[in-house]
Coordinates of C-alpha atoms in Angstrom, one line a residue:
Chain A
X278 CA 32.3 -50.9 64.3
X279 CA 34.2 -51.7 61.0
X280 CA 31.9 -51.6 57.7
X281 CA 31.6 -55.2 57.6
X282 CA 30.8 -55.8 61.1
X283 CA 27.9 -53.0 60.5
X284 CA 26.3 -55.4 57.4
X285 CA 26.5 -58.7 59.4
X286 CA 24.4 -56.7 61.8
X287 CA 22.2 -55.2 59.7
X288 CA 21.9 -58.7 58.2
X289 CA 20.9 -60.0 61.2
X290 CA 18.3 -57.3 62.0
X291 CA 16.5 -58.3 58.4
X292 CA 16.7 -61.5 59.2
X293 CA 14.6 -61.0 62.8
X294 CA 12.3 -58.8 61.1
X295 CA 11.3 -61.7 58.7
X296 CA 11.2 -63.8 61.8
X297 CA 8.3 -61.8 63.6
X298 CA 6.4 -63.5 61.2
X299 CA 3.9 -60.9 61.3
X300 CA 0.7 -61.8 58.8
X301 CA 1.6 -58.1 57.0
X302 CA 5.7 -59.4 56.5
X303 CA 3.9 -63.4 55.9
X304 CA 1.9 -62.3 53.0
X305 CA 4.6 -59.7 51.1
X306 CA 6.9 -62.6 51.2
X307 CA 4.3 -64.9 50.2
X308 CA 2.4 -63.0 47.5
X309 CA 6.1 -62.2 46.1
X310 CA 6.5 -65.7 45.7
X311 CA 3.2 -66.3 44.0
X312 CA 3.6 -63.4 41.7
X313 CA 6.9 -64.5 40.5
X314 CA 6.2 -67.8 39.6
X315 CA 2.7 -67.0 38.0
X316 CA 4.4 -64.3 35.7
X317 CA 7.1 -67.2 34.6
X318 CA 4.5 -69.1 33.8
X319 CA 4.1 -66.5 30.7
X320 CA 7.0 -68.5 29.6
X321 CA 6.2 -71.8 30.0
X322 CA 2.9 -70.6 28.0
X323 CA 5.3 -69.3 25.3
X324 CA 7.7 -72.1 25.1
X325 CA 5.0 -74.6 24.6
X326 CA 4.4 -73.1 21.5
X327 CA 8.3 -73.0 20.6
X328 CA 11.4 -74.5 21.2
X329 CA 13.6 -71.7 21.6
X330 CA 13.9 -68.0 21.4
X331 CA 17.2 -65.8 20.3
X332 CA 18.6 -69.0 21.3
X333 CA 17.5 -69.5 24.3
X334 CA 15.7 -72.4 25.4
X335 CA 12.8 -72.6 28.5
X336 CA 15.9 -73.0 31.3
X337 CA 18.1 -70.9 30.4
X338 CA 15.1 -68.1 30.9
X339 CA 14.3 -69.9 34.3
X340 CA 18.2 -68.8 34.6
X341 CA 18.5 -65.3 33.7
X342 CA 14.8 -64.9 35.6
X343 CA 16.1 -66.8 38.5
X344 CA 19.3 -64.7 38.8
X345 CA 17.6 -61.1 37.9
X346 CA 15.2 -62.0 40.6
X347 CA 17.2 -63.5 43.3
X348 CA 19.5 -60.4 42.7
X349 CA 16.9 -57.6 43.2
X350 CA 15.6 -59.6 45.9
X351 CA 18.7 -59.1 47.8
X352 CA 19.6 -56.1 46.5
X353 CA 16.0 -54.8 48.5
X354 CA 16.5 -57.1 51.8
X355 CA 20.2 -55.6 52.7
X356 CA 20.1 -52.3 51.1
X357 CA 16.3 -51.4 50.6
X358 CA 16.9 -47.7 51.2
X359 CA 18.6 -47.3 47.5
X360 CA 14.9 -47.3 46.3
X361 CA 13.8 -44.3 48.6
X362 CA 17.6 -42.2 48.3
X363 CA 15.6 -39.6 46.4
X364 CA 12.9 -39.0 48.5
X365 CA 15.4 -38.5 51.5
X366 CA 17.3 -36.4 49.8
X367 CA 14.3 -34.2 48.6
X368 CA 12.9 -34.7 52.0
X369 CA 15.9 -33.3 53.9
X370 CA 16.0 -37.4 55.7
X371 CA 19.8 -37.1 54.7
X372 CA 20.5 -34.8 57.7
X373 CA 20.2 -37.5 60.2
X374 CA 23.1 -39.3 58.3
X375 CA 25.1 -36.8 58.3
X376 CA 25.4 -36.2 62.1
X377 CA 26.8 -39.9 62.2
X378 CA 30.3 -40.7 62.0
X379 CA 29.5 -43.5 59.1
X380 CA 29.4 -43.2 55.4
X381 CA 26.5 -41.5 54.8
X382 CA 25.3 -43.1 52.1
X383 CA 26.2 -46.8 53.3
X384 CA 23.4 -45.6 56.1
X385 CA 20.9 -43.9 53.4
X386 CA 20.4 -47.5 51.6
X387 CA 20.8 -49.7 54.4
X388 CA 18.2 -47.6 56.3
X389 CA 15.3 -49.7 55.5
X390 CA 14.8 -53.3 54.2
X391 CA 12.0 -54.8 51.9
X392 CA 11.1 -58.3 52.9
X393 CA 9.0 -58.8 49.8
X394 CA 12.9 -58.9 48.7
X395 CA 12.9 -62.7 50.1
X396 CA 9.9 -64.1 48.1
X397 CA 11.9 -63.2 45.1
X398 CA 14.7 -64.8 46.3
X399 CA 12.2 -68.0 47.5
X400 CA 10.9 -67.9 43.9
X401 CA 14.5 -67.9 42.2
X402 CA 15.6 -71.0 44.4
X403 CA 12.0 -72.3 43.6
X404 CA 12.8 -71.9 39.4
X405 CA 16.6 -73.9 40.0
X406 CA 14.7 -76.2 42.0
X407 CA 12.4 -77.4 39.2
X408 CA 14.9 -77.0 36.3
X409 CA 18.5 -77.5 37.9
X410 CA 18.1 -80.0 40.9
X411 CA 21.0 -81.5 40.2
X412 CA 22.8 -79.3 38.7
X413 CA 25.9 -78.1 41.1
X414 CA 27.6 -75.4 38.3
X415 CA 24.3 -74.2 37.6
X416 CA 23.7 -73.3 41.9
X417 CA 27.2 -72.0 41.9
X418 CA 27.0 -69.5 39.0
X419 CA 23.3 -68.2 40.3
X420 CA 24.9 -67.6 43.6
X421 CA 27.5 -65.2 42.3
X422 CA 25.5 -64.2 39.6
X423 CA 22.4 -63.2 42.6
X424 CA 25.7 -61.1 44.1
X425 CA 27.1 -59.5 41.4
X426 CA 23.5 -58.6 40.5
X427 CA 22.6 -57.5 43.7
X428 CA 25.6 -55.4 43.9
X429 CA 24.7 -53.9 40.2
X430 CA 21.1 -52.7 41.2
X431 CA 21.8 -51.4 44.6
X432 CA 24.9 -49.3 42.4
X433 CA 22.5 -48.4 39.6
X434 CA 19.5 -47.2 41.1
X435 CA 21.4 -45.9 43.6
X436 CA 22.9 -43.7 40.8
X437 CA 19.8 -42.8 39.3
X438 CA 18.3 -41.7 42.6
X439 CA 20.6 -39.4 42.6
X440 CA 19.8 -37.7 39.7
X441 CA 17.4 -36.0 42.7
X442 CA 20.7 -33.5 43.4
X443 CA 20.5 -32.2 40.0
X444 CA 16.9 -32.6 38.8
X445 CA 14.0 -31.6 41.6
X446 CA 11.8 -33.6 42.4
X447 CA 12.5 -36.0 39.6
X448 CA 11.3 -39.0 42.1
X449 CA 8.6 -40.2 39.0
X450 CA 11.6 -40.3 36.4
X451 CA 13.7 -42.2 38.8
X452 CA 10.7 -44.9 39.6
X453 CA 10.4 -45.3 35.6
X454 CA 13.8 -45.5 35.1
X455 CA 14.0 -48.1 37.8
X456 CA 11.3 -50.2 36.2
X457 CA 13.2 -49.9 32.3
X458 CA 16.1 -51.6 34.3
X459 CA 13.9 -54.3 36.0
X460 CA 12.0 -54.4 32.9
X461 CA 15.3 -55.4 30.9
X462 CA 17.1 -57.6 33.2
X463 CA 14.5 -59.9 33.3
X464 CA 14.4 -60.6 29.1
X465 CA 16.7 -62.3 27.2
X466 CA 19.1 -59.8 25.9
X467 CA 18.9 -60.7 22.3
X468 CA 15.6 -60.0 21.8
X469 CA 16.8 -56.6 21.5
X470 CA 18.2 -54.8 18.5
X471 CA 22.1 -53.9 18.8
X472 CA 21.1 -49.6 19.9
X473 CA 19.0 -51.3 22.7
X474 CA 21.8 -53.7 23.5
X475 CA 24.5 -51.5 23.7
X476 CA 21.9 -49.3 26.4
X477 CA 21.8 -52.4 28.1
X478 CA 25.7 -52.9 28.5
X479 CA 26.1 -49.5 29.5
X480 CA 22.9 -46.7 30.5
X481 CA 20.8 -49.2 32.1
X482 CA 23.5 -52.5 32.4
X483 CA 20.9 -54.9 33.2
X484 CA 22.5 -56.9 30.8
X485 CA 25.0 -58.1 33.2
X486 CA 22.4 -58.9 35.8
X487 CA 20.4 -62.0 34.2
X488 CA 21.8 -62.4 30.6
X489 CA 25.6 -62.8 31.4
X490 CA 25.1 -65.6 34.1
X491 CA 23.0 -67.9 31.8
X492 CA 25.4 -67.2 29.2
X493 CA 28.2 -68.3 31.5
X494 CA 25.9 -71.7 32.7
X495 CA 25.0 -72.8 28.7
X496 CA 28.4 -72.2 27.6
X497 CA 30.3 -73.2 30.6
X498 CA 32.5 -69.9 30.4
X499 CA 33.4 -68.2 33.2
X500 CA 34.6 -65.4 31.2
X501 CA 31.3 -64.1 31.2
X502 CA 30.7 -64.3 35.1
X503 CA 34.2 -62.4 35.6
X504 CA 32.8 -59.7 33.0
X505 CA 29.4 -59.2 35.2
X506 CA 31.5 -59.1 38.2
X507 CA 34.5 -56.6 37.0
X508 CA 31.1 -54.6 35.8
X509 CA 29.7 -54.3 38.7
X510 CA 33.0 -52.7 40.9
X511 CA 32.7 -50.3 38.1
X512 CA 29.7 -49.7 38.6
X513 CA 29.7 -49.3 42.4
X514 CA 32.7 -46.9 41.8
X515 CA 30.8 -44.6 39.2
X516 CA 27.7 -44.8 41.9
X517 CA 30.1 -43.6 44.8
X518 CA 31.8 -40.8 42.9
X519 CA 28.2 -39.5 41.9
X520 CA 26.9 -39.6 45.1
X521 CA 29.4 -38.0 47.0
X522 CA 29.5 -34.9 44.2
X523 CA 25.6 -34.9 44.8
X524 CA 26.3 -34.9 48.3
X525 CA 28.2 -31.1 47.9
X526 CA 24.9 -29.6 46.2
X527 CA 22.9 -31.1 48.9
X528 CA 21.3 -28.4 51.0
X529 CA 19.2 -29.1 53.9
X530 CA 15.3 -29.8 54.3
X531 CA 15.7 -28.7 57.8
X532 CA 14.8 -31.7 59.2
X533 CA 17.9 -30.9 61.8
X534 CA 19.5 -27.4 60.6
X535 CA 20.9 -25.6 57.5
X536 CA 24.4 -27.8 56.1
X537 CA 24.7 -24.6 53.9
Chain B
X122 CA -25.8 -34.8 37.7
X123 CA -26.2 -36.4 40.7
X124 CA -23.5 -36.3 43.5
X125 CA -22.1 -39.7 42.3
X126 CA -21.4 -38.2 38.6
X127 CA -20.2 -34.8 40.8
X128 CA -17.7 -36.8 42.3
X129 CA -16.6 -38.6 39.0
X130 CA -16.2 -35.1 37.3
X131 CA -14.2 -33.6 39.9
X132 CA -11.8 -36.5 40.3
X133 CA -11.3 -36.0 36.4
X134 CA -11.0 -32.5 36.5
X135 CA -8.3 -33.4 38.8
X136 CA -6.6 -35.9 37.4
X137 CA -6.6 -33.6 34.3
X138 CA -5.1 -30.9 36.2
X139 CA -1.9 -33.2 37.2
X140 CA -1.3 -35.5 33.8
X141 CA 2.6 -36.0 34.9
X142 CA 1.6 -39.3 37.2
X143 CA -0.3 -40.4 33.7
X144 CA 2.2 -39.8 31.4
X145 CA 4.5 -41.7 33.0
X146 CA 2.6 -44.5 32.8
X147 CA 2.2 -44.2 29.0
X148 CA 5.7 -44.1 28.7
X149 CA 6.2 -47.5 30.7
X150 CA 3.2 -48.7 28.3
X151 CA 5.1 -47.7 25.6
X152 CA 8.6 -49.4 26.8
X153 CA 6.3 -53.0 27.5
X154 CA 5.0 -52.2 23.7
X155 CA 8.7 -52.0 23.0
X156 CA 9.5 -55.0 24.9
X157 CA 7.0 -57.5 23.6
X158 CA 7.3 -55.8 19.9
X159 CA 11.1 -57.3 20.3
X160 CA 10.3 -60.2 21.6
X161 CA 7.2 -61.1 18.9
X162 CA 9.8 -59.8 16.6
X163 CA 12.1 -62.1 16.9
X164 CA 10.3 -65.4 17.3
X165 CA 8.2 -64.2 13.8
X166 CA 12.3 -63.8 11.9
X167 CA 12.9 -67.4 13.2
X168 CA 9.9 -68.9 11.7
X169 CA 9.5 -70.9 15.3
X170 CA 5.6 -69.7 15.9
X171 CA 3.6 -68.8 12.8
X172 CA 2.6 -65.6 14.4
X173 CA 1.5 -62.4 13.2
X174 CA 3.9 -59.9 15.7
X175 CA 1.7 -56.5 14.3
X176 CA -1.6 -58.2 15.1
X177 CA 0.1 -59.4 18.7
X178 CA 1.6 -55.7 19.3
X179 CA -2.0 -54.4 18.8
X180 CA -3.7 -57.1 21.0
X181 CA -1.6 -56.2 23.6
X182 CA -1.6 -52.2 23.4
X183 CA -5.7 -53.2 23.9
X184 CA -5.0 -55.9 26.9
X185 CA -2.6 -53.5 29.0
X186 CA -5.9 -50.9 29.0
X187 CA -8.0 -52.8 31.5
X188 CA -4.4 -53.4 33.7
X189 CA -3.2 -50.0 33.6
X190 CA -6.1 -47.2 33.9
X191 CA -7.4 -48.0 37.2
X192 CA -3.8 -47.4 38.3
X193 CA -3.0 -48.7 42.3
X194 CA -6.4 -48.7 44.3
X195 CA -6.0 -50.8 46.7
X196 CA -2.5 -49.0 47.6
X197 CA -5.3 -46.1 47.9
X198 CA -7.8 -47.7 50.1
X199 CA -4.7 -49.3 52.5
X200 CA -3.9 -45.9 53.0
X201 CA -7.1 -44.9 53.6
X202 CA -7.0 -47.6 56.5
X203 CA -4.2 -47.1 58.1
X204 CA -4.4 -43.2 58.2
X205 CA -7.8 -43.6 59.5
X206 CA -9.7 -41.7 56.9
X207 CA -11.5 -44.7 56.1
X208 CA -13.2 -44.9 59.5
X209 CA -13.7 -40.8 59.2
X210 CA -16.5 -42.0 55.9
X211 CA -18.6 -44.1 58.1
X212 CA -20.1 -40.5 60.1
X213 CA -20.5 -39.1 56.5
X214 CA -24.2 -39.5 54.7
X215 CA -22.0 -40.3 51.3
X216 CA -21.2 -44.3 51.9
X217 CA -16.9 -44.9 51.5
X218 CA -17.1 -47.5 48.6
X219 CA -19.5 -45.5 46.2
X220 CA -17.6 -42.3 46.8
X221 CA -14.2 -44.1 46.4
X222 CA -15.9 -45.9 43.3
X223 CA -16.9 -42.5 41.6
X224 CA -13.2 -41.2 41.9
X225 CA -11.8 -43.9 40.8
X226 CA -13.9 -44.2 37.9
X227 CA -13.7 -40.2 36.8
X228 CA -9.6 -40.2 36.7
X229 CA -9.4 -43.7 35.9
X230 CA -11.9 -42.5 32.8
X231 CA -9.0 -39.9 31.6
X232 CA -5.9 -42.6 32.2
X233 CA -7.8 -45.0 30.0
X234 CA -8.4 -41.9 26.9
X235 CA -4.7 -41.2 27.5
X236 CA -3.2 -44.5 27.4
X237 CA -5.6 -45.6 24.7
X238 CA -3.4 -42.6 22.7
X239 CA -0.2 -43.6 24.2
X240 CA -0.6 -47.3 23.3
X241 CA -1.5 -46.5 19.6
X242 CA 1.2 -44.1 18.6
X243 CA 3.4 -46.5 20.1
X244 CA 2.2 -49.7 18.3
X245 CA 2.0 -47.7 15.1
X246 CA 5.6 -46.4 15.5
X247 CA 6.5 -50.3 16.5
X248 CA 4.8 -51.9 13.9
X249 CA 5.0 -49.5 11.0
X250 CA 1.4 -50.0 10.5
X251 CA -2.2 -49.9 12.0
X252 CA -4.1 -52.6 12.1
X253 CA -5.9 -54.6 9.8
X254 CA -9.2 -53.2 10.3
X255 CA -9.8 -49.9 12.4
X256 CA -13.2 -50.4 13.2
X257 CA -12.7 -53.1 15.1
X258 CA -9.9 -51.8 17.1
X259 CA -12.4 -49.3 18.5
X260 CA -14.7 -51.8 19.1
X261 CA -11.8 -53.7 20.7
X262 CA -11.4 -50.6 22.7
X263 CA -14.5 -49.7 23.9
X264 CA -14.8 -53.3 25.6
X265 CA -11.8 -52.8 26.7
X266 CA -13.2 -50.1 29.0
X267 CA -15.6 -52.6 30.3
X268 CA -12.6 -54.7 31.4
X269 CA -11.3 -51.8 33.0
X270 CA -15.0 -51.2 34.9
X271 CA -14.8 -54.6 36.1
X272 CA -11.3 -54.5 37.4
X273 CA -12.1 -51.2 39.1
X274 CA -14.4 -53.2 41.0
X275 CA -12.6 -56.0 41.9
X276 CA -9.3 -54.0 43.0
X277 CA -11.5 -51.7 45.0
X278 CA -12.8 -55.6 46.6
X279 CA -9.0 -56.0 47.4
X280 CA -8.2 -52.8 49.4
X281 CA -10.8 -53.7 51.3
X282 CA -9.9 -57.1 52.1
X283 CA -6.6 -55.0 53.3
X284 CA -8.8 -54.5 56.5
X285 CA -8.3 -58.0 57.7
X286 CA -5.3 -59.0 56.5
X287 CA -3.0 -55.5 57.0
X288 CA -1.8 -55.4 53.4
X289 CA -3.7 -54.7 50.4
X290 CA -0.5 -54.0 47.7
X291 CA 0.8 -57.7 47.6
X292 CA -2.7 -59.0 47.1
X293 CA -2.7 -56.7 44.4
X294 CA 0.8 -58.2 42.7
X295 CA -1.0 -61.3 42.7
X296 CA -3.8 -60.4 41.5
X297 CA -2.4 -58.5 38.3
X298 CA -0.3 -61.4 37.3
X299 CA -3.2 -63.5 37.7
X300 CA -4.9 -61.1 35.3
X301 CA -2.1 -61.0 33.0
X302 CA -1.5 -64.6 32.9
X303 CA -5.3 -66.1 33.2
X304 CA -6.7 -63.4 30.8
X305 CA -4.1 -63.6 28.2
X306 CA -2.7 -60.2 28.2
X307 CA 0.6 -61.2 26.6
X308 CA -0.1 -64.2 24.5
X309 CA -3.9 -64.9 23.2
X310 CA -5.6 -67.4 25.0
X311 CA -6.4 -69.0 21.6
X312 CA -2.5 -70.0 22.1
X313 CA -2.9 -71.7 25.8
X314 CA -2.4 -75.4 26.4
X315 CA -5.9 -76.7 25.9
X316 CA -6.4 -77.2 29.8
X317 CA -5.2 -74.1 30.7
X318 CA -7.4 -72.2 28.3
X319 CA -10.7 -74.1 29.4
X320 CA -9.7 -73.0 33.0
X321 CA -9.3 -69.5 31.5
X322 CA -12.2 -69.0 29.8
X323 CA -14.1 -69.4 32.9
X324 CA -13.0 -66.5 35.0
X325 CA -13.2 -63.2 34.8
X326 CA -10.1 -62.3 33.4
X327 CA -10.5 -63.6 30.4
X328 CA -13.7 -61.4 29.5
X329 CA -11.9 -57.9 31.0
X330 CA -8.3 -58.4 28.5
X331 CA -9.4 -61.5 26.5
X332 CA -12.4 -60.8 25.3
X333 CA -12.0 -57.1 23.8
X334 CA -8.1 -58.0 22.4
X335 CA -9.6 -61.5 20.8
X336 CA -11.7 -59.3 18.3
X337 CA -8.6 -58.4 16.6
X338 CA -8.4 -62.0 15.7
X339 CA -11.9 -62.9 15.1
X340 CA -13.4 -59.7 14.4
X341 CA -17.4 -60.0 14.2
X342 CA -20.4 -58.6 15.5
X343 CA -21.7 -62.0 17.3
X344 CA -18.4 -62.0 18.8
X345 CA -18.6 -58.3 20.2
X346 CA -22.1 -58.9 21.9
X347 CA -20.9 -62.1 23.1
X348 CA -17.8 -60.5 25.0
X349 CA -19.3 -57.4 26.2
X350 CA -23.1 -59.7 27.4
X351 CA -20.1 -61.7 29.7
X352 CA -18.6 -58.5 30.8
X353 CA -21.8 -57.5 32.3
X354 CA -22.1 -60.9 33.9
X355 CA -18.5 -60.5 35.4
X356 CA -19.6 -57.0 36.7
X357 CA -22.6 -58.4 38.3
X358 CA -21.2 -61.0 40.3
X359 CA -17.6 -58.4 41.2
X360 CA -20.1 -55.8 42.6
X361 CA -22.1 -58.4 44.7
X362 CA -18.9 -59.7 45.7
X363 CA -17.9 -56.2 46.6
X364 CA -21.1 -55.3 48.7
X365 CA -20.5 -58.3 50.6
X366 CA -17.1 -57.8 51.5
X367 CA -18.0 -53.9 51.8
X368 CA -20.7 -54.7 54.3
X369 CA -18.5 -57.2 56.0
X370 CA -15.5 -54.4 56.2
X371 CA -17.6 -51.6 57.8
X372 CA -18.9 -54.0 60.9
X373 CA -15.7 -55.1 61.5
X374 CA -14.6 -51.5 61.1
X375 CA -17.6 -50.3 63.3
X376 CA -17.1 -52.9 65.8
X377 CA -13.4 -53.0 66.1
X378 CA -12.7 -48.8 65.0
X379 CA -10.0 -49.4 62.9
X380 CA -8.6 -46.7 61.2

């Protein structure tokens, strides 16, 4: 089965699970939903009180929330396993992957799903919905800014989880580290002196993930969108190559046998 | 010290032992301090809101207490339920929700003194002052660990609500940004809509995060009493609402042996 084959069916697994409709899988998706759109509604607060901040104006941070969110939200539903990479690793859980012929770290963070994943994406079309109904340019740069994004988070926490081959049971620096990320992304970018900014672009690039797509939609410049995306191979390179030299110090938590 | 207190102490003593789990959480409440600081920051340079951002960074290093010391309980009590230990309290002569409520309260108790000092070194590095008067930022505080009481209470009510519903955790994200939102963690309610404030004002949110942060705005002794005499009313009505739903969860429990 070809790597892309392997996805669509993975795809289609998540999408069964969040068709069981189980009360449990109901309510994460639901309550997801609900907690998104009352935390925006810190905004709308705010932007009653002014018209814009940084230059930004009440849509374009529906955008950039819209994006950051729909982007994690997918980034959990089809790979949710990035988030728990350190704990298999410190938990010996990578020894089942490594008896099977595929890439082993395609099947660490594709070995679970979070549908909680879909209410953010729910509450991101629910956001374009209310500011950009009618707003084609606006739909088409969410949707590659929600995969480029998607494709930056799974890459970047999948990096810093594996901070776990060099630093022991560093799972509480990789959660807060995580959160910094989140934390950023969902902010407009300059709010932030230039030090933090240049973190953002580079250490933690959640610039990329929410900023540069409502940059591309205010200004009509694609230039911006192109910049996310060319980011975000770079960043999925940089997150294979340290994987795979984590992978050599890896040493078994005998949940098969000894791989050195 | 009866066993209640006993319990309380240990679960301190522990939590004391193991500070990692509670540092980390001062650092993220330093990085929102951060975040907001920016933000307040930059709306004050473009003259859009006639805001004070050192009062606001203050407010909130007060607000975030009541959020953040009672750290995830109903994750607790969920996990209680589903490994079965919760079922395991019913034989025992010490009742589930008073034992649970003693821990809670003894480490949650040390997160609060800890991110209390957390959130001020932080909002004095941030602002590159204190605030304008001390004395009632320890007033400010020591409501704010009424709010944190209160919230105890009601996020212990949610794990146990877990019982019927299978998951207690996305209640719980609901709940907190209800919190944050309805009792003005970020932005003063004094800054809401007029509707939205009225509607505010009238649950408990607003006296747990509210209520101690507004007394850096409107610092007075009438306005203390006033906050803290609503606090106890909130507390009132979450524990009756919690030995309801407590009763409630341990029939169904008893009848259906969950766990």
């Amino acid at each position: 089965m070809r790597t892309s084959q392997y996805l669509r069916v993975l795809m289609r697994m998540n999408l069964r699970e969040l068709g069981a409709l189980r009360l449990g899988t109901l309510l994460q998706v639901v309550f997801m939903l609900l907690n998104n759109v009352v935390f925006f509604l810190f905004w709308v607060i705010l932007y009653s009180n002014v018209e814009q901040i940084g230059g930004f104006a009440i849509e374009d941070v529906a955008f950039i929330f819209a994006t950051a969110a729909s982007g994690y939200g997918l980034a959990v539903v089809l790979f949710g396993g990035t988030r728990h990479l350190s704990s298999a690793v410190s938990s010996g859980r990578l020894d089942v992957y490594l008896t099977q012929p595929r890439d082993v770290q395609l099947q660490a963070i594709t070995a679970s799903t979070e549908v909680s994943g879909w209410g953010d994406i729910l509450s991101a079309l629910l956001l374009l919905g209310v500011y950009f109904p009618l707003d084609p340019f606006a739909w088409l740069i969410w949707l590659v800014g929600t995969v480029t994004g998607a494709v930056l988070y799974v890459s970047i926490l999948g990096t810093i989880q594996c901070l776990i081959f060099w630093i022991p049971r560093c799972e509480r620096l990789t959660e807060q580290l995580h959160e910094f990320m989140l934390g950023f992304a969902l902010y407009p970018n300059t709010i932030f002196s230039t030090p933090v900014r240049v973190i953002t672009f580079t250490l933690l690039p959640a610039g990329f993930i929410g900023y540069f797509p409502a940059l591309a939609r205010r200004d009509v410049a694609f230039e911006f969108v192109v910049a996310a995306f060319l980011a975000s191979m770079l960043y999925v390179w940089m997150s294979r190559k340290v994987f795979i030299a984590g992978l050599r110090r890896y040493e078994s938590g005998s949940a098969f046998t000894s791989v050195r | 010290m009866n066993r209640w207190n006993a319990i309380a102490w240990t679960s301190a003593k522990d939590t004391l032992r193991y500070l990692m789990p509670v540092f980390s959480t001062g650092i993220f409440l330093c990085f929102v301090l951060f975040v907001f600081s920016s933000l307040w920051g930059v709306i004050a340079a473009e003259r859009a809101w006639e805001i004070s951002p050192v009062v606001l960074v203050w407010y909130l290093a007060i607000t975030e207490l009541p959020t953040m010391a009672p750290g995830r309980i109903p994750a607790v009590i969920e996990g209680d339920i589903k490994d079965g230990s919760f079922t395991l309290f019913l034989v025992r002569p010490a009742g589930y929700v008073r034992q649970r409520i003693a821990e809670f309260s003894g480490q949650s108790l040390v997160r609060f003194v800890f991110l209390a000092l957390f959130g001020a070194v932080a909002a004095f590095v941030l602002c590159g002052e204190g605030p304008t008067q001390p004395l009632w930022l320890g007033a400010a505080t020591v409501l704010a660990l009424g709010g944190a009481a209160i919230n105890i209470v009601q996020l212990v009510t949610i794990g146990l609500i877990g019982l019927w519903i299978g998951e207690a955790t996305p209640l719980q994200w609901l709940w907190n940004k209800s919190l944050f939102i309805l009792g003005g963690m970020m932005v003063p309610l004094h800054f809401y809509p007029e509707v939205v404030q009225s509607i505010a004002l009238h649950t408990p949110f607003a006296a747990m995060l509210y209520g101690p942060g507004s007394l850096l705005f409107f610092p007075s002794m009438e306005r203390f009493v006033e906050v803290a005499l609503l606090q106890l009313f909130w507390l009132a009505v979450s524990v009756l609402v919690l030995i309801l739903v407590a009763t409630r969860a341990i029939a169904f429990a008893t009848a259906e042996g969950r766990g």
